[in-house]
mmCIF file of C-alpha atoms in Angstrom:
data_model
loop_
_atom_site.group_PDB
_atom_site.id
_atom_site.type_symbol
_atom_site.label_atom_id
_atom_site.label_comp_id
_atom_site.label_asym_id
_atom_site.label_seq_id
_atom_site.Cartn_x
_atom_site.Cartn_y
_atom_site.Cartn_z
ATOM 1 C CA MET K 1 63.387 103.339 74.320
ATOM 2 C CA PHE K 2 65.770 105.666 73.715
ATOM 3 C CA ALA K 3 65.302 107.078 77.012
ATOM 4 C CA SER K 4 65.445 103.737 78.524
ATOM 5 C CA ILE K 5 68.863 103.000 76.605
ATOM 6 C CA LEU K 6 69.786 106.793 77.157
ATOM 7 C CA ALA K 7 69.183 106.352 80.993
ATOM 8 C CA SER K 8 70.829 103.223 81.284
ATOM 9 C CA GLY K 9 73.585 103.280 79.575
ATOM 10 C CA LEU K 10 74.688 106.749 80.974
ATOM 11 C CA ALA K 11 74.537 105.025 84.243
ATOM 12 C CA ALA K 12 76.353 102.136 83.747
ATOM 13 C CA GLY K 13 78.547 104.174 81.314
ATOM 14 C CA ALA K 14 79.751 106.148 84.688
ATOM 15 C CA ILE K 15 80.137 103.519 86.714
ATOM 16 C CA TYR K 16 82.834 101.821 84.276
ATOM 17 C CA ALA K 17 84.394 105.185 83.886
ATOM 18 C CA LEU K 18 84.756 105.803 87.675
ATOM 19 C CA VAL K 19 86.134 102.007 88.267
ATOM 20 C CA GLY K 20 87.893 103.087 85.119
ATOM 21 C CA VAL K 21 89.994 106.151 87.148
ATOM 22 C CA THR K 22 90.179 103.840 90.208
ATOM 23 C CA TYR K 23 92.767 101.769 87.658
ATOM 24 C CA ASN K 24 93.965 105.379 86.741
ATOM 25 C CA THR K 25 94.546 106.591 89.908
ATOM 26 C CA MET K 26 96.633 103.552 91.193
ATOM 27 C CA PHE K 27 98.783 103.101 87.752
ATOM 28 C CA SER K 28 99.661 106.565 87.876
ATOM 29 C CA THR K 29 101.932 106.011 91.000
ATOM 30 C CA SER K 30 102.976 102.550 91.100
ATOM 31 C CA ARG K 31 102.665 101.304 86.875
ATOM 32 C CA VAL K 32 101.137 99.165 88.357
ATOM 33 C CA MET K 33 97.744 97.398 86.865
ATOM 34 C CA SER K 34 96.327 96.724 90.404
ATOM 35 C CA PHE K 35 93.233 94.027 89.110
ATOM 36 C CA THR K 36 91.201 94.952 92.352
ATOM 37 C CA ALA K 37 89.341 98.331 91.167
ATOM 38 C CA GLY K 38 86.376 96.547 90.279
ATOM 39 C CA GLN K 39 86.324 94.719 93.957
ATOM 40 C CA LEU K 40 86.578 98.383 95.568
ATOM 41 C CA ALA K 41 83.536 98.970 93.964
ATOM 42 C CA MET K 42 81.799 96.383 94.780
ATOM 43 C CA LEU K 43 83.058 96.803 98.029
ATOM 44 C CA GLY K 44 81.467 100.483 97.933
ATOM 45 C CA GLY K 45 78.351 98.401 97.196
ATOM 46 C CA LEU K 46 78.431 96.213 99.923
ATOM 47 C CA PHE K 47 79.207 98.072 102.059
ATOM 48 C CA GLY K 48 77.198 100.869 101.680
ATOM 49 C CA SER K 49 74.290 98.024 102.267
ATOM 50 C CA MET K 50 75.604 97.347 105.355
ATOM 51 C CA PHE K 51 75.567 100.603 106.980
ATOM 52 C CA THR K 52 73.007 102.469 106.173
ATOM 53 C CA LEU K 53 70.306 99.478 105.345
ATOM 54 C CA LYS K 54 71.069 96.875 108.263
ATOM 55 C CA LEU K 55 72.647 99.357 110.663
ATOM 56 C CA GLY K 56 70.384 102.307 109.597
ATOM 57 C CA MET K 57 72.775 104.834 109.122
ATOM 58 C CA PRO K 58 72.590 108.185 108.076
ATOM 59 C CA LEU K 59 72.776 108.326 104.781
ATOM 60 C CA LEU K 60 75.810 110.872 104.937
ATOM 61 C CA ALA K 61 77.216 108.460 107.552
ATOM 62 C CA GLY K 62 77.006 105.529 106.097
ATOM 63 C CA PHE K 63 78.702 106.682 103.157
ATOM 64 C CA LEU K 64 81.302 108.748 104.690
ATOM 65 C CA LEU K 65 82.337 104.661 106.674
ATOM 66 C CA THR K 66 81.862 103.250 103.422
ATOM 67 C CA LEU K 67 84.300 105.635 101.286
ATOM 68 C CA ILE K 68 87.058 105.321 104.512
ATOM 69 C CA ALA K 69 86.657 101.252 104.074
ATOM 70 C CA CYS K 70 87.385 101.037 100.830
ATOM 71 C CA ALA K 71 90.020 103.533 101.396
ATOM 72 C CA ILE K 72 91.571 101.500 104.295
ATOM 73 C CA VAL K 73 91.148 98.135 101.377
ATOM 74 C CA GLY K 74 93.319 100.110 98.913
ATOM 75 C CA ILE K 75 96.084 101.405 101.189
ATOM 76 C CA ILE K 76 96.229 97.167 102.510
ATOM 77 C CA THR K 77 96.242 96.499 98.699
ATOM 78 C CA GLU K 78 99.868 98.472 98.036
ATOM 79 C CA PHE K 79 101.120 97.108 101.602
ATOM 80 C CA VAL K 80 99.979 93.127 100.439
ATOM 81 C CA ALA K 81 99.872 93.245 96.369
ATOM 82 C CA VAL K 82 101.940 95.986 95.714
ATOM 83 C CA ARG K 83 105.240 97.027 97.433
ATOM 84 C CA PRO K 84 106.266 93.801 97.605
ATOM 85 C CA VAL K 85 106.311 93.071 94.081
ATOM 86 C CA LEU K 86 107.855 96.621 92.932
ATOM 87 C CA LYS K 87 110.666 95.103 94.883
ATOM 88 C CA SER K 88 111.304 91.903 92.874
ATOM 89 C CA LEU K 89 113.107 91.955 89.555
ATOM 90 C CA ASP K 90 110.524 90.604 87.430
ATOM 91 C CA GLN K 91 107.927 93.147 88.301
ATOM 92 C CA HIS K 92 104.765 91.720 85.881
ATOM 93 C CA LEU K 93 104.482 89.462 89.023
ATOM 94 C CA TYR K 94 101.463 92.450 89.950
ATOM 95 C CA VAL K 95 99.543 90.637 87.803
ATOM 96 C CA LEU K 96 99.231 87.962 89.913
ATOM 97 C CA SER K 97 99.674 89.142 93.277
ATOM 98 C CA THR K 98 97.045 91.481 92.607
ATOM 99 C CA LEU K 99 94.432 89.050 91.470
ATOM 100 C CA ALA K 100 95.086 86.796 93.901
ATOM 101 C CA LEU K 101 93.942 89.884 96.288
ATOM 102 C CA ALA K 102 91.091 89.756 94.285
ATOM 103 C CA LEU K 103 90.209 86.904 94.323
ATOM 104 C CA MET K 104 90.666 86.777 98.131
ATOM 105 C CA ILE K 105 88.237 89.619 98.650
ATOM 106 C CA GLN K 106 85.625 88.176 96.489
ATOM 107 C CA GLN K 107 85.981 85.104 99.013
ATOM 108 C CA VAL K 108 85.501 87.093 101.478
ATOM 109 C CA ALA K 109 82.211 89.368 100.819
ATOM 110 C CA ALA K 110 81.009 85.879 99.340
ATOM 111 C CA ILE K 111 81.174 84.539 103.360
ATOM 112 C CA LYS K 112 80.671 87.654 104.694
ATOM 113 C CA TRP K 113 77.499 88.621 103.399
ATOM 114 C CA GLY K 114 76.350 85.877 101.190
ATOM 115 C CA THR K 115 76.068 84.748 97.873
ATOM 116 C CA GLU K 116 72.962 86.274 97.057
ATOM 117 C CA PRO K 117 72.150 89.957 95.692
ATOM 118 C CA GLN K 118 71.894 92.476 98.888
ATOM 119 C CA PRO K 119 68.926 95.015 98.510
ATOM 120 C CA PHE K 120 69.975 98.400 97.886
ATOM 121 C CA PRO K 121 68.148 101.584 99.967
ATOM 122 C CA ARG K 122 67.038 104.432 97.757
ATOM 123 C CA LEU K 123 69.323 107.002 98.859
ATOM 124 C CA ILE K 124 67.026 110.300 98.668
ATOM 125 C CA GLY K 125 63.787 108.871 96.818
ATOM 126 C CA TRP K 126 63.759 111.409 93.526
ATOM 127 C CA GLY K 127 62.799 110.435 90.293
ATOM 128 C CA SER K 128 60.658 108.029 88.598
ATOM 129 C CA GLY K 129 60.886 106.165 85.533
ATOM 130 C CA VAL K 130 64.381 107.267 83.391
ATOM 131 C CA TRP K 131 64.375 109.919 85.620
ATOM 132 C CA ASP K 132 65.164 107.695 88.398
ATOM 133 C CA GLU K 133 67.437 107.999 90.618
ATOM 134 C CA LYS K 134 69.614 105.002 89.779
ATOM 135 C CA PHE K 135 70.418 106.050 86.050
ATOM 136 C CA TRP K 136 71.113 109.432 87.439
ATOM 137 C CA LEU K 137 73.267 109.701 90.781
ATOM 138 C CA PRO K 138 75.414 107.584 88.973
ATOM 139 C CA VAL K 139 76.541 110.585 85.882
ATOM 140 C CA VAL K 140 76.472 113.170 88.873
ATOM 141 C CA ALA K 141 78.765 111.190 90.847
ATOM 142 C CA CYS K 142 81.601 110.719 88.179
ATOM 143 C CA ALA K 143 80.717 114.216 87.069
ATOM 144 C CA ILE K 144 81.692 115.546 90.418
ATOM 145 C CA THR K 145 84.176 113.010 91.207
ATOM 146 C CA ILE K 146 86.160 114.599 88.479
ATOM 147 C CA ALA K 147 85.799 118.100 88.560
ATOM 148 C CA GLY K 148 87.123 117.835 92.180
ATOM 149 C CA LEU K 149 89.970 114.876 90.759
ATOM 150 C CA GLU K 150 91.421 118.543 88.472
ATOM 151 C CA TYR K 151 90.549 120.673 91.257
ATOM 152 C CA LEU K 152 93.577 118.286 93.391
ATOM 153 C CA TYR K 153 95.393 118.186 90.239
ATOM 154 C CA ARG K 154 95.937 121.344 88.928
ATOM 155 C CA ARG K 155 95.133 123.447 92.884
ATOM 156 C CA THR K 156 97.145 121.770 95.479
ATOM 157 C CA LEU K 157 100.185 120.676 96.607
ATOM 158 C CA VAL K 158 99.813 117.010 96.591
ATOM 159 C CA GLY K 159 97.879 116.748 93.189
ATOM 160 C CA ARG K 160 100.763 118.284 91.260
ATOM 161 C CA ALA K 161 102.826 116.310 93.586
ATOM 162 C CA PHE K 162 100.872 113.231 92.382
ATOM 163 C CA VAL K 163 101.605 114.710 88.611
ATOM 164 C CA ALA K 164 104.920 115.017 89.142
ATOM 165 C CA ILE K 165 105.353 110.965 90.270
ATOM 166 C CA ALA K 166 103.053 109.566 87.131
ATOM 167 C CA GLU K 167 105.673 111.539 85.065
ATOM 168 C CA ASP K 168 108.666 110.625 86.043
ATOM 169 C CA ASN K 169 108.999 108.992 89.211
ATOM 170 C CA PHE K 170 113.213 108.942 89.332
ATOM 171 C CA ALA K 171 112.851 113.002 88.808
ATOM 172 C CA ALA K 172 110.615 113.174 91.160
ATOM 173 C CA ARG K 173 112.182 110.945 93.861
ATOM 174 C CA ALA K 174 115.473 112.694 92.819
ATOM 175 C CA LEU K 175 113.279 116.388 94.164
ATOM 176 C CA GLY K 176 113.266 114.811 97.262
ATOM 177 C CA LEU K 177 109.601 114.477 97.079
ATOM 178 C CA PRO K 178 107.962 110.878 99.468
ATOM 179 C CA GLU K 179 107.038 107.836 96.531
ATOM 180 C CA ARG K 180 105.977 105.742 99.080
ATOM 181 C CA ASN K 181 104.148 108.169 100.861
ATOM 182 C CA LEU K 182 102.502 109.496 97.773
ATOM 183 C CA ARG K 183 101.374 106.039 96.469
ATOM 184 C CA VAL K 184 99.498 104.579 99.178
ATOM 185 C CA ALA K 185 97.952 108.098 99.804
ATOM 186 C CA SER K 186 96.998 107.042 95.805
ATOM 187 C CA TYR K 187 96.256 103.541 96.621
ATOM 188 C CA ALA K 188 94.024 105.118 99.978
ATOM 189 C CA LEU K 189 92.109 107.615 97.168
ATOM 190 C CA ALA K 190 91.761 105.037 94.040
ATOM 191 C CA GLY K 191 89.680 103.447 97.065
ATOM 192 C CA VAL K 192 87.706 106.542 97.801
ATOM 193 C CA ILE K 193 86.848 107.073 93.731
ATOM 194 C CA GLY K 194 86.050 102.503 93.705
ATOM 195 C CA GLY K 195 83.748 103.520 97.178
ATOM 196 C CA ILE K 196 81.517 105.908 94.874
ATOM 197 C CA ALA K 197 81.730 103.938 92.208
ATOM 198 C CA GLY K 198 79.335 101.006 93.963
ATOM 199 C CA PHE K 199 77.514 103.119 96.566
ATOM 200 C CA SER K 200 76.325 105.518 93.569
ATOM 201 C CA GLY K 201 75.641 102.629 91.392
ATOM 202 C CA GLY K 202 73.911 100.592 94.152
ATOM 203 C CA GLU K 203 70.410 101.117 93.602
ATOM 204 C CA LEU K 204 71.164 99.840 89.803
ATOM 205 C CA LEU K 205 74.462 96.485 90.562
ATOM 206 C CA LEU K 206 72.724 96.105 93.850
ATOM 207 C CA ALA K 207 75.172 94.737 96.467
ATOM 208 C CA PHE K 208 76.264 91.225 95.214
ATOM 209 C CA PHE K 209 79.758 90.004 95.133
ATOM 210 C CA ALA K 210 80.155 89.349 91.989
ATOM 211 C CA ASN K 211 79.964 92.428 90.897
ATOM 212 C CA GLY K 212 83.754 93.038 91.465
ATOM 213 C CA ALA K 213 84.575 90.124 88.058
ATOM 214 C CA LEU K 214 82.275 92.607 86.797
ATOM 215 C CA LEU K 215 83.467 95.650 87.100
ATOM 216 C CA ASN K 216 87.008 94.846 86.526
ATOM 217 C CA PHE K 217 86.076 93.856 83.252
ATOM 218 C CA TYR K 218 83.754 96.752 82.162
ATOM 219 C CA GLY K 219 86.157 99.217 84.681
ATOM 220 C CA PHE K 220 89.232 98.019 82.572
ATOM 221 C CA VAL K 221 87.885 98.661 78.692
ATOM 222 C CA PRO K 222 87.255 102.093 79.104
ATOM 223 C CA VAL K 223 91.565 102.097 80.442
ATOM 224 C CA ALA K 224 92.556 100.822 77.057
ATOM 225 C CA LEU K 225 89.814 102.641 75.079
ATOM 226 C CA GLY K 226 90.627 105.992 76.264
ATOM 227 C CA GLY K 227 94.071 105.173 76.955
ATOM 228 C CA LEU K 228 95.916 104.223 79.807
ATOM 229 C CA GLY K 229 96.724 106.913 82.687
ATOM 230 C CA ASN K 230 94.013 108.829 80.314
ATOM 231 C CA ASN K 231 91.126 109.998 83.143
ATOM 232 C CA ARG K 232 89.590 111.901 80.352
ATOM 233 C CA GLY K 233 90.239 109.328 78.049
ATOM 234 C CA ALA K 234 88.979 106.811 80.712
ATOM 235 C CA ILE K 235 85.270 108.818 80.546
ATOM 236 C CA VAL K 236 84.636 108.724 77.584
ATOM 237 C CA GLY K 237 85.694 105.096 77.339
ATOM 238 C CA GLY K 238 83.408 103.994 79.751
ATOM 239 C CA LEU K 239 79.960 106.477 79.111
ATOM 240 C CA ALA K 240 80.457 105.084 75.426
ATOM 241 C CA LEU K 241 81.015 101.093 76.587
ATOM 242 C CA GLY K 242 77.874 101.931 78.703
ATOM 243 C CA LEU K 243 75.769 102.772 75.718
ATOM 244 C CA PHE K 244 77.242 100.514 73.129
ATOM 245 C CA GLN K 245 76.381 97.963 75.859
ATOM 246 C CA GLN K 246 72.841 99.154 76.558
ATOM 247 C CA ALA K 247 71.773 99.054 72.900
ATOM 248 C CA ALA K 248 72.863 95.987 72.308
ATOM 249 C CA ASN K 249 71.358 94.560 75.079
ATOM 250 C CA PHE K 250 68.014 96.104 73.563
ATOM 251 C CA LEU K 251 68.684 95.248 70.395
ATOM 252 C CA VAL K 252 70.322 91.889 70.073
ATOM 253 C CA GLY K 253 69.962 90.598 74.301
ATOM 254 C CA GLY K 254 71.368 88.263 76.601
ATOM 255 C CA ILE K 255 75.193 87.111 75.949
ATOM 256 C CA PHE K 256 75.505 88.357 71.781
ATOM 257 C CA SER K 257 75.466 91.906 73.955
ATOM 258 C CA SER K 258 78.836 90.604 75.919
ATOM 259 C CA VAL K 259 79.784 89.444 72.638
ATOM 260 C CA ALA K 260 79.037 92.299 70.894
ATOM 261 C CA VAL K 261 81.464 94.319 73.830
ATOM 262 C CA PHE K 262 84.067 92.314 73.044
ATOM 263 C CA ALA K 263 84.115 92.508 69.384
ATOM 264 C CA LEU K 264 84.467 96.342 69.499
ATOM 265 C CA PHE K 265 87.474 95.604 72.508
ATOM 266 C CA ILE K 266 89.288 93.910 70.244
ATOM 267 C CA VAL K 267 88.551 96.058 66.528
ATOM 268 C CA VAL K 268 89.389 99.159 68.692
ATOM 269 C CA LEU K 269 92.608 97.770 70.387
ATOM 270 C CA LEU K 270 93.825 96.144 66.362
ATOM 271 C CA ALA K 271 93.312 99.977 65.106
ATOM 272 C CA ARG K 272 94.730 101.541 67.987
ATOM 273 C CA PRO K 273 96.743 99.706 70.450
ATOM 274 C CA GLN K 274 97.164 102.562 72.682
ATOM 275 C CA GLY K 275 93.720 103.547 72.969
ATOM 276 C CA LEU K 276 91.568 106.434 71.460
ATOM 277 C CA PHE K 277 93.268 109.063 73.082
ATOM 278 C CA GLY K 278 96.949 107.820 74.203
ATOM 279 C CA PHE K 279 100.349 108.777 73.013
ATOM 280 C CA GLN K 280 102.448 106.231 70.843
ATOM 281 C CA ALA K 281 105.052 105.876 73.861
ATOM 282 C CA ALA K 282 109.021 106.816 72.476
ATOM 283 C CA ARG K 283 111.441 105.366 73.569
ATOM 284 C CA ARG K 284 115.296 105.714 73.283
ATOM 285 C CA VAL K 285 117.538 103.477 71.699
#
């Protein structure tokens, strides 16, 4: 039982962590919490199933097309739900605009792919039991994604521009950095990360339109636990959430596991409103 909890908890936690990183990537350049992160992961599963199973494409081609499709949805999110809000005096309207777009994506997915879970193909065919690929693929995908992001942010010019925009967009604009283009690129990157989460977790979650709302919440919890904008905190929070959720499933089961997750979420936020790895924001008065 311990091995099952560990395997399933790490797999689910890696998916939640990637969705949390998707939230952070969109937030970093726009200061907008876009509630389409879970929908991007959901589309990763649906597009992956369509390209590799229904259309019979090779694994690599289906994977790349899935990432491209999710990146396009990320760009559409910036144009449709984020950019108009940034021009508004009441920028908190992004809660409504991004939620509305998320609901639209979910309904279109239900019309296009149906309301029943769609099968997802075995990608590699390695492992069985607790070593089945559906358990270790999300963990490997999460590790590779984080390593790639670290390299992007620390070793490339574009990545350093992302960091500059995230730290102080006014100063970055004054230095001549193309803030709008970087914001669009960050939303495309967020779409790619969400697509990786959905594709790597497709065997575990299946291709299902209702996964979007589920991943929206369970992906937001690591962000709140780890601290907004902190990718490392999101990874730790996601893995901890996955392990805690699966342990609660085995111990109490059913809806009580969700109650346990909510209770943990509330307790942590009451104790550390800025998150376990976040810092108290200072405001000059």
